[in-house]
Amino acid sequence: MHGGDDLDDTSQKIIDAAMALVRDKGFMATTTKEIAKTAGVNECTLFRKFKSKKDIVLQGVAQTRWRADISPDIFKQVKWDLQADMEMYMRAYMDRMTPDFVKLSIGLRTPGLYEETEPYIMKVPQAFLSSFTSYLTRMCEMGRLPETDFEAAALAFFSAAFGYTFLQASFGKKLSGVDKEDYIKNSVQMFAKALVSPPDRN
């Protein structure tokens, strides 16, 4: 439950309260007083458990539960069928990278904090990119895909998944009414087609 951290319930409540407030208002606007109130503890208890607001947030971002639980393990259900597998990658990412997590990662980009939160935030795209690049390389080795720059292809595909998620989190249906499932199917079709017959570079 605590992402492998042996924290008592009070500490976890304080972390959960802080992360939810950072998500909703940003790091700068969140106060230790509010964190304590939201967690149902007094400020003295908060400072007995943690050195500072920054300390709470850094312990929170180190927990998988506050990173959308995206690791290479979630992309293991491959069938070696390009269309189905690419849909699985995009869906697995989008199901976990909810608007809440997008807002939280924006809230964690505060100067003075981002230098320390960046490696944790980067674990999400890294997990996707490394896993998907390996998948495409293996498909090529199996003779199911022609040789191309799989790292660039993985980056473009990830950007399509991230872009939709980010825009939905920012604007909801106001920008586009394209349903998530329709988006996944259509964009995967385009990417799969491009991968099977990449443009001639000569």
Short mmCIF file of C-alpha atoms in Angstrom, two decimals:
data_model
loop_
_atom_site.label_atom_id
_atom_site.label_comp_id
_atom_site.label_asym_id
_atom_site.label_seq_id
_atom_site.Cartn_x
_atom_site.Cartn_y
_atom_site.Cartn_z
CA MET A 1 0.00 0.00 0.00
CA HIS A 2 2.81 2.44 0.75
CA GLY A 3 4.89 1.57 -2.29
CA GLY A 4 7.37 -0.35 -0.15
CA ASP A 5 7.74 2.46 2.39
CA ASP A 6 7.42 1.49 6.04
CA LEU A 7 5.53 4.57 7.12
CA ASP A 8 2.99 4.71 9.91
CA ASP A 9 -0.59 5.66 9.04
CA THR A 10 -0.21 9.24 10.30
CA SER A 11 2.83 9.90 8.09
CA GLN A 12 1.03 8.40 5.11
CA LYS A 13 -2.06 10.55 5.78
CA ILE A 14 0.16 13.65 5.87
CA ILE A 15 1.85 12.65 2.58
CA ASP A 16 -1.50 11.91 0.89
CA ALA A 17 -2.94 15.23 2.08
CA ALA A 18 0.12 17.18 0.87
CA MET A 19 0.15 15.51 -2.55
CA ALA A 20 -3.58 16.10 -3.06
CA LEU A 21 -3.18 19.79 -2.13
CA VAL A 22 -0.14 20.22 -4.41
CA ARG A 23 -2.18 18.64 -7.21
CA ASP A 24 -5.11 21.00 -6.64
CA LYS A 25 -3.30 24.27 -5.84
CA GLY A 26 0.39 23.86 -6.57
CA PHE A 27 3.32 23.60 -4.16
CA MET A 28 3.73 27.31 -3.37
CA ALA A 29 0.08 27.84 -2.44
CA THR A 30 -0.04 24.79 -0.17
CA THR A 31 0.70 25.49 3.50
CA THR A 32 1.75 23.08 6.29
CA LYS A 33 -1.31 24.31 8.22
CA GLU A 34 -3.61 23.14 5.40
CA ILE A 35 -1.75 19.84 5.06
CA ALA A 36 -2.16 19.16 8.79
CA LYS A 37 -5.86 20.10 8.69
CA THR A 38 -6.52 17.91 5.62
CA ALA A 39 -4.65 15.00 7.22
CA GLY A 40 -6.58 15.44 10.48
CA VAL A 41 -3.49 16.09 12.61
CA ASN A 42 -2.05 19.18 14.26
CA GLU A 43 0.96 21.04 12.89
CA CYS A 44 3.17 19.87 15.77
CA THR A 45 2.57 16.25 14.73
CA LEU A 46 3.39 17.15 11.12
CA PHE A 47 6.74 18.67 12.14
CA ARG A 48 7.51 15.71 14.40
CA LYS A 49 7.20 13.44 11.36
CA PHE A 50 8.71 15.66 8.66
CA LYS A 51 11.31 18.44 8.48
CA SER A 52 9.37 20.65 6.07
CA LYS A 53 6.67 20.85 3.41
CA LYS A 54 9.34 20.01 0.81
CA ASP A 55 10.37 16.92 2.80
CA ILE A 56 6.75 15.67 2.80
CA VAL A 57 6.39 16.17 -0.96
CA LEU A 58 9.74 14.51 -1.76
CA GLN A 59 8.74 11.48 0.29
CA GLY A 60 5.39 11.46 -1.54
CA VAL A 61 6.85 11.65 -5.03
CA ALA A 62 9.15 8.73 -4.16
CA GLN A 63 6.06 6.54 -3.75
CA THR A 64 4.79 4.71 -6.82
CA ARG A 65 1.17 5.50 -5.89
CA TRP A 66 1.91 9.20 -6.47
CA ARG A 67 3.59 8.55 -9.83
CA ALA A 68 0.54 7.00 -11.49
CA ASP A 69 1.99 3.52 -10.91
CA ILE A 70 3.55 3.41 -14.36
CA SER A 71 6.48 1.01 -14.59
CA PRO A 72 7.67 -1.30 -17.39
CA ASP A 73 5.67 -4.12 -15.71
CA ILE A 74 2.34 -2.69 -16.86
CA PHE A 75 3.32 -3.25 -20.50
CA LYS A 76 3.88 -6.99 -20.23
CA GLN A 77 0.64 -8.17 -21.91
CA VAL A 78 2.14 -8.25 -25.42
CA LYS A 79 0.63 -10.53 -28.08
CA TRP A 80 3.21 -9.68 -30.80
CA ASP A 81 0.37 -8.20 -32.83
CA LEU A 82 1.31 -4.60 -33.67
CA GLN A 83 -2.16 -3.00 -33.60
CA ALA A 84 -3.29 -4.83 -30.42
CA ASP A 85 0.00 -4.24 -28.62
CA MET A 86 0.18 -0.54 -29.45
CA GLU A 87 -3.39 -0.14 -28.20
CA MET A 88 -2.38 -1.94 -24.99
CA TYR A 89 0.58 0.44 -24.49
CA MET A 90 -1.49 3.56 -25.03
CA ARG A 91 -4.44 2.32 -22.95
CA ALA A 92 -2.23 1.16 -20.05
CA TYR A 93 -0.60 4.59 -19.95
CA MET A 94 -3.82 6.58 -20.29
CA ASP A 95 -5.72 4.51 -17.72
CA ARG A 96 -3.11 5.34 -15.10
CA MET A 97 -2.06 8.84 -16.16
CA THR A 98 -5.32 10.42 -15.09
CA PRO A 99 -5.96 14.19 -15.20
CA ASP A 100 -5.19 14.19 -11.45
CA PHE A 101 -1.68 12.87 -12.07
CA VAL A 102 -1.10 15.35 -14.90
CA LYS A 103 -2.12 18.18 -12.55
CA LEU A 104 0.11 16.80 -9.80
CA SER A 105 3.16 16.60 -12.07
CA ILE A 106 2.54 20.25 -13.08
CA GLY A 107 2.25 21.18 -9.38
CA LEU A 108 5.61 19.51 -8.71
CA ARG A 109 7.49 21.66 -11.26
CA THR A 110 8.00 24.56 -8.85
CA PRO A 111 11.47 26.16 -8.91
CA GLY A 112 13.49 24.94 -5.95
CA LEU A 113 11.52 21.69 -5.89
CA TYR A 114 11.65 20.51 -9.51
CA GLU A 115 15.41 19.80 -9.41
CA GLU A 116 14.62 17.06 -6.89
CA THR A 117 11.23 15.88 -8.20
CA GLU A 118 12.32 15.70 -11.87
CA PRO A 119 14.03 12.25 -11.64
CA TYR A 120 10.81 10.81 -10.16
CA ILE A 121 8.53 12.52 -12.69
CA MET A 122 10.81 11.26 -15.50
CA LYS A 123 10.33 7.65 -14.41
CA VAL A 124 6.92 7.62 -16.10
CA PRO A 125 8.02 8.55 -19.66
CA GLN A 126 11.23 6.51 -19.18
CA ALA A 127 9.21 3.38 -18.33
CA PHE A 128 7.06 3.82 -21.44
CA LEU A 129 9.88 4.73 -23.82
CA SER A 130 12.33 2.02 -22.78
CA SER A 131 9.67 -0.69 -22.84
CA PHE A 132 8.15 0.39 -26.18
CA THR A 133 11.53 0.85 -27.89
CA SER A 134 12.51 -2.68 -26.80
CA TYR A 135 9.18 -4.00 -28.07
CA LEU A 136 9.63 -2.43 -31.52
CA THR A 137 13.23 -3.67 -31.74
CA ARG A 138 12.08 -7.21 -30.89
CA MET A 139 9.29 -7.02 -33.51
CA CYS A 140 11.95 -6.06 -36.05
CA GLU A 141 14.18 -8.97 -34.99
CA MET A 142 11.16 -11.28 -35.44
CA GLY A 143 10.79 -9.99 -39.01
CA ARG A 144 7.47 -8.30 -38.29
CA LEU A 145 8.67 -4.73 -38.73
CA PRO A 146 11.19 -3.13 -41.10
CA GLU A 147 14.24 -1.42 -39.61
CA THR A 148 13.72 2.22 -38.64
CA ASP A 149 14.68 4.61 -35.84
CA PHE A 150 12.68 2.90 -33.09
CA GLU A 151 13.73 5.39 -30.42
CA ALA A 152 12.27 8.28 -32.43
CA ALA A 153 9.17 6.20 -33.23
CA ALA A 154 8.66 5.43 -29.52
CA LEU A 155 9.05 9.12 -28.66
CA ALA A 156 6.45 10.14 -31.26
CA PHE A 157 4.03 7.47 -30.06
CA PHE A 158 4.50 8.42 -26.40
CA SER A 159 3.98 12.08 -27.32
CA ALA A 160 0.63 11.18 -28.88
CA ALA A 161 -0.47 9.43 -25.67
CA PHE A 162 0.88 12.20 -23.43
CA GLY A 163 -0.55 14.97 -25.61
CA TYR A 164 -4.09 13.62 -25.46
CA THR A 165 -3.82 13.08 -21.69
CA PHE A 166 -2.39 16.55 -21.09
CA LEU A 167 -5.00 18.30 -23.24
CA GLN A 168 -7.85 16.36 -21.59
CA ALA A 169 -6.51 17.28 -18.14
CA SER A 170 -6.21 20.93 -19.16
CA PHE A 171 -9.38 21.49 -21.17
CA GLY A 172 -11.63 18.44 -20.86
CA LYS A 173 -14.12 18.23 -23.74
CA LYS A 174 -13.88 21.97 -24.50
CA LEU A 175 -10.99 21.52 -26.92
CA SER A 176 -12.02 18.24 -28.54
CA GLY A 177 -14.85 15.79 -28.13
CA VAL A 178 -12.79 12.85 -29.42
CA ASP A 179 -13.42 9.94 -27.10
CA LYS A 180 -10.38 8.23 -25.52
CA GLU A 181 -11.10 4.82 -27.14
CA ASP A 182 -11.62 6.39 -30.59
CA TYR A 183 -8.40 8.34 -30.16
CA ILE A 184 -6.46 5.20 -29.19
CA LYS A 185 -7.79 3.16 -32.13
CA ASN A 186 -7.31 5.90 -34.74
CA SER A 187 -3.88 7.07 -33.66
CA VAL A 188 -2.61 3.50 -33.27
CA GLN A 189 -3.84 2.73 -36.81
CA MET A 190 -1.86 5.70 -38.18
CA PHE A 191 1.31 4.82 -36.24
CA ALA A 192 1.09 1.11 -37.06
CA LYS A 193 0.71 1.90 -40.78
CA ALA A 194 3.74 4.21 -40.67
CA LEU A 195 5.85 1.61 -38.85
CA VAL A 196 5.00 -1.18 -41.28
CA SER A 197 5.93 0.97 -44.28
CA PRO A 198 8.27 3.75 -43.11
CA PRO A 199 9.01 6.55 -45.62
CA ASP A 200 11.96 6.02 -47.92
CA ARG A 201 14.85 8.15 -46.68
CA ASN A 202 16.72 8.30 -50.00
#
